[in-house]
Amino acid sequence: MPTGRSTKKSSAIVACALARTVPRPQLNAHWEVYKEVHQKKYRNMGGPGEENRRRLIWEDNLDFIQKHNLEYDLGLHTYRGPGSSHLQSGSQQLLC
């Protein structure tokens, strides 16, 4: 019988396997503004693909913040989430 911990771990693995690998083109302009405002440059760090990896994290965090703020507007939370932040292209753990 799987424990709660192993079930959560399995769920995380499945989520990672299903994660998107291609950025949404409709967010290209927003991404460029984000990088400019927060002076982000990913081309020279982490090797090829680092900017794409950070972009996907940024998109996930943008979705998370927008969903949270919608729920705030519906009275489901007591605080509004952050706007655009220099931490947004890092993991959600940095935002929470």
PDB file of C-alpha atoms in Angstrom:
ATOM      1  CA  MET A   1       0.000   0.000   0.000  1.00  0.00           C
ATOM      2  CA  PRO A   2       1.587   3.359  -0.972  1.00  0.00           C
ATOM      3  CA  THR A   3       2.127   5.897   1.746  1.00  0.00           C
ATOM      4  CA  GLY A   4       1.121   9.557   1.489  1.00  0.00           C
ATOM      5  CA  ARG A   5       4.750  10.480   0.952  1.00  0.00           C
ATOM      6  CA  SER A   6       5.284   8.044  -1.931  1.00  0.00           C
ATOM      7  CA  THR A   7       1.998   9.132  -3.526  1.00  0.00           C
ATOM      8  CA  LYS A   8       3.101  12.781  -3.419  1.00  0.00           C
ATOM      9  CA  LYS A   9       6.490  11.834  -4.863  1.00  0.00           C
ATOM     10  CA  SER A  10       4.828   9.864  -7.670  1.00  0.00           C
ATOM     11  CA  SER A  11       2.510  12.785  -8.403  1.00  0.00           C
ATOM     12  CA  ALA A  12       5.490  15.143  -8.612  1.00  0.00           C
ATOM     13  CA  ILE A  13       7.287  12.818 -11.030  1.00  0.00           C
ATOM     14  CA  VAL A  14       4.207  12.586 -13.263  1.00  0.00           C
ATOM     15  CA  ALA A  15       3.792  16.373 -13.182  1.00  0.00           C
ATOM     16  CA  CYS A  16       7.416  16.842 -14.240  1.00  0.00           C
ATOM     17  CA  ALA A  17       7.029  14.321 -17.047  1.00  0.00           C
ATOM     18  CA  LEU A  18       3.979  16.167 -18.352  1.00  0.00           C
ATOM     19  CA  ALA A  19       5.527  19.614 -17.997  1.00  0.00           C
ATOM     20  CA  ARG A  20       5.630  21.837 -21.048  1.00  0.00           C
ATOM     21  CA  THR A  21       8.896  22.115 -22.942  1.00  0.00           C
ATOM     22  CA  VAL A  22       7.979  24.947 -25.320  1.00  0.00           C
ATOM     23  CA  PRO A  23       7.271  28.514 -24.172  1.00  0.00           C
ATOM     24  CA  ARG A  24       3.941  30.098 -25.138  1.00  0.00           C
ATOM     25  CA  PRO A  25       4.644  32.552 -27.997  1.00  0.00           C
ATOM     26  CA  GLN A  26       1.850  34.910 -26.896  1.00  0.00           C
ATOM     27  CA  LEU A  27       4.018  35.760 -23.851  1.00  0.00           C
ATOM     28  CA  ASN A  28       7.162  36.667 -25.861  1.00  0.00           C
ATOM     29  CA  ALA A  29       6.777  40.441 -25.460  1.00  0.00           C
ATOM     30  CA  HIS A  30       5.947  40.108 -21.752  1.00  0.00           C
ATOM     31  CA  TRP A  31       9.060  37.905 -21.257  1.00  0.00           C
ATOM     32  CA  GLU A  32      11.297  40.454 -22.999  1.00  0.00           C
ATOM     33  CA  VAL A  33       9.920  43.278 -20.821  1.00  0.00           C
ATOM     34  CA  TYR A  34      10.429  41.139 -17.690  1.00  0.00           C
ATOM     35  CA  LYS A  35      14.077  40.473 -18.605  1.00  0.00           C
ATOM     36  CA  GLU A  36      14.720  44.130 -19.393  1.00  0.00           C
ATOM     37  CA  VAL A  37      13.059  45.504 -16.249  1.00  0.00           C
ATOM     38  CA  HIS A  38      14.826  43.008 -13.975  1.00  0.00           C
ATOM     39  CA  GLN A  39      18.096  42.990 -15.973  1.00  0.00           C
ATOM     40  CA  LYS A  40      17.995  39.230 -16.579  1.00  0.00           C
ATOM     41  CA  LYS A  41      20.486  37.642 -18.973  1.00  0.00           C
ATOM     42  CA  TYR A  42      20.457  33.853 -19.225  1.00  0.00           C
ATOM     43  CA  ARG A  43      22.482  33.174 -22.372  1.00  0.00           C
ATOM     44  CA  ASN A  44      25.831  32.889 -20.596  1.00  0.00           C
ATOM     45  CA  MET A  45      24.761  30.883 -17.564  1.00  0.00           C
ATOM     46  CA  GLY A  46      23.911  27.208 -17.316  1.00  0.00           C
ATOM     47  CA  GLY A  47      24.692  26.332 -20.911  1.00  0.00           C
ATOM     48  CA  PRO A  48      22.361  26.050 -23.891  1.00  0.00           C
ATOM     49  CA  GLY A  49      18.717  25.883 -22.966  1.00  0.00           C
ATOM     50  CA  GLU A  50      19.047  27.845 -19.720  1.00  0.00           C
ATOM     51  CA  GLU A  51      16.921  30.732 -21.006  1.00  0.00           C
ATOM     52  CA  ASN A  52      14.214  28.308 -22.161  1.00  0.00           C
ATOM     53  CA  ARG A  53      14.261  26.587 -18.754  1.00  0.00           C
ATOM     54  CA  ARG A  54      13.956  29.926 -16.935  1.00  0.00           C
ATOM     55  CA  ARG A  55      11.223  31.053 -19.328  1.00  0.00           C
ATOM     56  CA  LEU A  56       9.136  27.966 -18.551  1.00  0.00           C
ATOM     57  CA  ILE A  57       9.594  28.528 -14.805  1.00  0.00           C
ATOM     58  CA  TRP A  58       8.600  32.183 -15.277  1.00  0.00           C
ATOM     59  CA  GLU A  59       5.463  31.160 -17.192  1.00  0.00           C
ATOM     60  CA  ASP A  60       4.483  28.660 -14.490  1.00  0.00           C
ATOM     61  CA  ASN A  61       5.004  31.290 -11.795  1.00  0.00           C
ATOM     62  CA  LEU A  62       3.026  33.846 -13.799  1.00  0.00           C
ATOM     63  CA  ASP A  63       0.142  31.349 -14.021  1.00  0.00           C
ATOM     64  CA  PHE A  64       0.399  30.641 -10.276  1.00  0.00           C
ATOM     65  CA  ILE A  65       0.302  34.350  -9.372  1.00  0.00           C
ATOM     66  CA  GLN A  66      -2.577  35.115 -11.743  1.00  0.00           C
ATOM     67  CA  LYS A  67      -4.613  32.184 -10.390  1.00  0.00           C
ATOM     68  CA  HIS A  68      -3.906  33.231  -6.800  1.00  0.00           C
ATOM     69  CA  ASN A  69      -4.911  36.839  -7.494  1.00  0.00           C
ATOM     70  CA  LEU A  70      -8.146  35.713  -9.164  1.00  0.00           C
ATOM     71  CA  GLU A  71      -8.893  33.609  -6.079  1.00  0.00           C
ATOM     72  CA  TYR A  72      -8.074  36.665  -3.921  1.00  0.00           C
ATOM     73  CA  ASP A  73     -10.602  38.696  -5.924  1.00  0.00           C
ATOM     74  CA  LEU A  74     -13.157  35.956  -5.189  1.00  0.00           C
ATOM     75  CA  GLY A  75     -12.425  36.243  -1.455  1.00  0.00           C
ATOM     76  CA  LEU A  76     -10.551  32.939  -1.186  1.00  0.00           C
ATOM     77  CA  HIS A  77      -7.288  34.479   0.085  1.00  0.00           C
ATOM     78  CA  THR A  78      -6.479  37.257   2.527  1.00  0.00           C
ATOM     79  CA  TYR A  79      -3.564  38.689   0.544  1.00  0.00           C
ATOM     80  CA  ARG A  80      -2.818  39.576  -3.056  1.00  0.00           C
ATOM     81  CA  GLY A  81       0.131  37.827  -4.716  1.00  0.00           C
ATOM     82  CA  PRO A  82       3.209  39.692  -5.900  1.00  0.00           C
ATOM     83  CA  GLY A  83       3.342  41.527  -9.185  1.00  0.00           C
ATOM     84  CA  SER A  84       6.302  40.990 -11.457  1.00  0.00           C
ATOM     85  CA  SER A  85       9.348  40.206  -9.351  1.00  0.00           C
ATOM     86  CA  HIS A  86      13.026  39.578 -10.028  1.00  0.00           C
ATOM     87  CA  LEU A  87      12.462  36.156  -8.389  1.00  0.00           C
ATOM     88  CA  GLN A  88       9.764  35.128 -10.840  1.00  0.00           C
ATOM     89  CA  SER A  89      12.090  33.103 -13.079  1.00  0.00           C
ATOM     90  CA  GLY A  90      13.193  31.045 -10.060  1.00  0.00           C
ATOM     91  CA  SER A  91      11.239  28.233  -8.445  1.00  0.00           C
ATOM     92  CA  GLN A  92       7.866  28.760  -6.787  1.00  0.00           C
ATOM     93  CA  GLN A  93       9.541  28.004  -3.465  1.00  0.00           C
ATOM     94  CA  LEU A  94      11.166  31.427  -3.759  1.00  0.00           C
ATOM     95  CA  LEU A  95       7.758  33.060  -4.210  1.00  0.00           C
ATOM     96  CA  CYS A  96       6.003  31.387  -1.283  1.00  0.00           C
TER      97      CYS A  96
END
